[in-house]
Structure formats: structure tokens, C-alpha cells
CSV table of C-alpha atoms in Angstrom, one decimal:
chain,number,residue,atom,x,y,z
A,59,ALA,CA,0.0,0.0,0.0
A,60,MET,CA,2.5,2.7,1.2
A,61,PRO,CA,6.2,2.6,1.8
A,62,GLY,CA,7.0,1.4,5.3
A,63,VAL,CA,3.5,0.0,5.9
A,64,GLY,CA,2.9,-3.7,6.0
A,65,ALA,CA,-0.4,-5.4,6.4
A,66,GLY,CA,-1.3,-9.1,6.5
A,67,ASP,CA,-3.7,-11.8,7.6
A,68,ILE,CA,-3.0,-13.7,10.7
A,69,GLY,CA,-4.3,-16.9,9.0
A,70,PRO,CA,-6.9,-19.5,9.8
A,71,LYS,CA,-7.9,-20.0,13.4
A,72,MET,CA,-9.4,-23.3,14.6
A,73,GLY,CA,-13.1,-22.9,14.9
A,74,TYR,CA,-13.0,-19.1,14.1
A,75,ASN,CA,-12.3,-19.0,10.4
A,76,ALA,CA,-15.2,-16.6,9.9
A,77,VAL,CA,-13.4,-14.0,12.1
A,78,ASP,CA,-10.8,-12.2,9.9
A,79,ASN,CA,-8.0,-10.9,12.1
A,80,GLY,CA,-4.9,-9.2,10.6
A,81,PHE,CA,-1.9,-7.1,11.5
A,82,LEU,CA,-0.6,-3.7,10.5
A,83,ARG,CA,3.1,-2.9,10.8
A,84,PHE,CA,4.7,0.5,10.5
A,85,ASP,CA,8.4,0.9,9.8
A,86,HIS,CA,9.8,4.4,10.0
A,87,VAL,CA,6.3,5.9,9.3
A,88,ARG,CA,5.1,9.0,11.1
A,89,VAL,CA,1.5,8.7,12.3
A,90,PRO,CA,-0.1,12.0,13.4
A,91,ARG,CA,-1.2,12.0,17.1
A,92,ARG,CA,-4.8,12.8,16.1
A,93,ALA,CA,-4.9,9.6,14.1
A,94,MET,CA,-3.7,7.3,16.9
A,95,LEU,CA,-6.0,5.2,19.0
A,96,MET,CA,-5.0,6.2,22.5
A,97,ARG,CA,-7.8,5.0,24.7
A,98,HIS,CA,-5.6,3.1,27.2
A,99,SER,CA,-2.0,3.9,26.2
A,100,LYS,CA,-0.9,7.4,25.5
A,101,VAL,CA,1.9,9.1,23.6
A,102,ASP,CA,2.8,12.7,24.6
A,103,VAL,CA,3.6,15.4,22.0
A,104,ASP,CA,7.3,14.9,22.8
A,105,GLY,CA,7.0,11.1,22.0
A,106,THR,CA,6.9,9.8,25.6
A,107,PHE,CA,4.9,6.6,25.8
A,108,HIS,CA,2.6,6.0,28.8
A,109,PRO,CA,1.4,2.5,29.3
A,110,PRO,CA,-2.2,1.9,30.5
A,111,PRO,CA,-2.8,2.5,34.2
A,112,VAL,CA,-3.8,-1.1,34.8
A,113,ALA,CA,-1.6,-3.3,32.7
A,114,LYS,CA,-4.1,-6.3,33.0
A,115,ALA,CA,-7.0,-4.3,31.6
A,116,SER,CA,-5.8,-4.8,28.0
A,117,TYR,CA,-6.0,-8.6,28.5
A,118,GLY,CA,-9.7,-8.6,29.3
A,119,THR,CA,-10.9,-9.0,25.8
A,120,MET,CA,-8.3,-11.6,25.0
A,121,VAL,CA,-9.3,-13.7,28.1
A,122,PHE,CA,-13.0,-13.4,27.1
A,123,VAL,CA,-12.4,-14.6,23.6
A,124,ARG,CA,-10.3,-17.5,24.8
A,125,SER,CA,-13.0,-18.6,27.3
A,126,ASP,CA,-15.6,-18.2,24.5
A,127,ILE,CA,-13.5,-20.6,22.3
A,128,VAL,CA,-13.5,-23.2,25.1
A,129,MET,CA,-17.3,-22.8,25.6
A,130,ASN,CA,-17.9,-23.2,21.8
A,131,ALA,CA,-15.6,-26.2,21.6
A,132,ALA,CA,-17.7,-27.8,24.4
A,133,LEU,CA,-20.9,-27.0,22.6
A,134,TYR,CA,-19.7,-28.6,19.3
A,135,MET,CA,-18.4,-31.6,21.2
A,136,LYS,CA,-21.9,-32.1,22.7
A,137,LYS,CA,-23.5,-31.8,19.3
A,138,ALA,CA,-21.1,-34.2,17.7
A,139,VAL,CA,-21.3,-36.9,20.4
A,140,THR,CA,-25.1,-36.6,20.4
A,141,ILE,CA,-25.2,-37.2,16.7
A,142,ALA,CA,-22.8,-40.2,17.0
A,143,VAL,CA,-24.8,-41.8,19.8
A,144,ARG,CA,-28.1,-41.4,17.9
A,145,TYR,CA,-26.5,-42.9,14.8
A,146,ASN,CA,-25.2,-45.8,16.8
A,147,LEU,CA,-28.7,-46.4,18.3
A,148,VAL,CA,-30.4,-46.6,14.9
A,149,ARG,CA,-27.7,-48.3,12.9
A,150,ARG,CA,-27.8,-52.1,12.9
A,151,GLN,CA,-25.0,-54.3,11.7
A,152,SER,CA,-23.6,-57.9,11.7
A,153,ASN,CA,-25.5,-60.5,13.6
A,154,PRO,CA,-23.8,-63.6,12.4
A,155,GLY,CA,-26.1,-66.7,12.5
A,156,GLY,CA,-29.0,-64.6,13.9
A,157,GLU,CA,-28.1,-65.3,17.5
A,158,LYS,CA,-29.0,-63.0,20.3
A,159,ALA,CA,-26.0,-61.0,21.6
A,160,SER,CA,-24.9,-61.7,25.1
A,161,GLY,CA,-26.2,-58.8,27.1
A,162,GLY,CA,-27.3,-57.0,24.0
A,163,SER,CA,-30.7,-56.1,22.6
A,164,GLY,CA,-30.4,-58.3,19.5
A,165,GLN,CA,-33.2,-60.5,18.5
A,166,LYS,CA,-33.0,-63.7,16.6
A,167,GLY,CA,-32.8,-62.9,12.9
A,168,MET,CA,-32.2,-59.1,13.4
A,169,GLU,CA,-28.9,-57.3,13.2
A,170,LEU,CA,-27.5,-55.8,16.4
A,171,GLN,CA,-27.5,-52.1,17.1
A,172,VAL,CA,-24.0,-50.7,16.7
A,173,ILE,CA,-24.3,-49.3,20.2
A,174,ASP,CA,-24.4,-52.9,21.5
A,175,TYR,CA,-20.8,-53.4,20.5
A,176,GLN,CA,-18.3,-52.8,23.3
A,177,HIS,CA,-16.0,-50.9,21.0
A,178,SER,CA,-18.7,-48.3,20.3
A,179,GLN,CA,-19.5,-48.0,24.0
A,180,ARG,CA,-15.9,-47.6,25.0
A,181,SER,CA,-15.4,-45.0,22.3
A,182,LEU,CA,-18.5,-42.9,22.8
A,183,PHE,CA,-19.5,-43.1,26.5
A,184,PRO,CA,-16.4,-41.4,27.9
A,185,ILE,CA,-16.8,-38.5,25.3
A,186,LEU,CA,-20.5,-38.3,26.2
A,187,ALA,CA,-19.7,-38.1,29.9
A,188,ARG,CA,-17.0,-35.4,29.4
A,189,ALA,CA,-19.2,-33.4,27.1
A,190,PHE,CA,-22.1,-33.1,29.5
A,191,ALA,CA,-20.1,-32.9,32.7
A,192,PHE,CA,-18.4,-29.9,31.3
């Protein structure tokens, strides 16, 4: 764009690709004071920099966004494991010989529900517990 000014995209963010964050870099560029965003930090006319009075105040938004990412991840995990459990409940597969499964809900001549297989239970139930305990 201009000499000494660099701009770019931060890149993809897991789960937040719709949010477009970027950066702006100035190298030996004079920015007029009236054009500076100085809500928390200040720069005097003589060029003296004054940090925000409460250093942790600038991290408030960052902490909120990070907690929001965790909450959204938990929400998506709940949705995904719910879909997986429902699918395992309606999907039937492999009942060799038409025998009733030991401890399962299989009937003679019907395929077993996928949820009746121990592997499915061992895979899904811990995730289900973690998702809804969170």
C-alpha cells in the first residue's frame, strides 16, 4: 500500500475462520497523534509513551475470547457426540447366525444395534460423559 507500511492476515484460526484478524506494521512511518487510537496507552507530544494505568486491563478482551473458544468447543463436542450416539442407536450391523447377543438387545434374525458393540460404547461413552459434565 504505502512505503514502510505492511499489512497481512494472521491466518486460519481453529473454529473461528469466519473471524478475519490481521496485522498492520509501521516501519519508520510518522503517524499523526490525532490519528492514533489512544484510549488506554498514551503518547505525549514529545513522544513519551505512557502504558495503560492497569496493565491487565488490556488482556480482558483476550481472556473473554479464549473462554468463548473453550465454551464453543464444548458445545460442538456435545452436538457431535449426540449425533454419533443417535446414529449408533439406529444403525444395525452384523448379527452372524441370527443369534441373540450376550447382554445386547439383539433379537433372533435381526442385526445388532451398533451401540451394543463394546468398542462403540468404550469410544462414545467417555466422550459423552465429558461433554455433558463440562
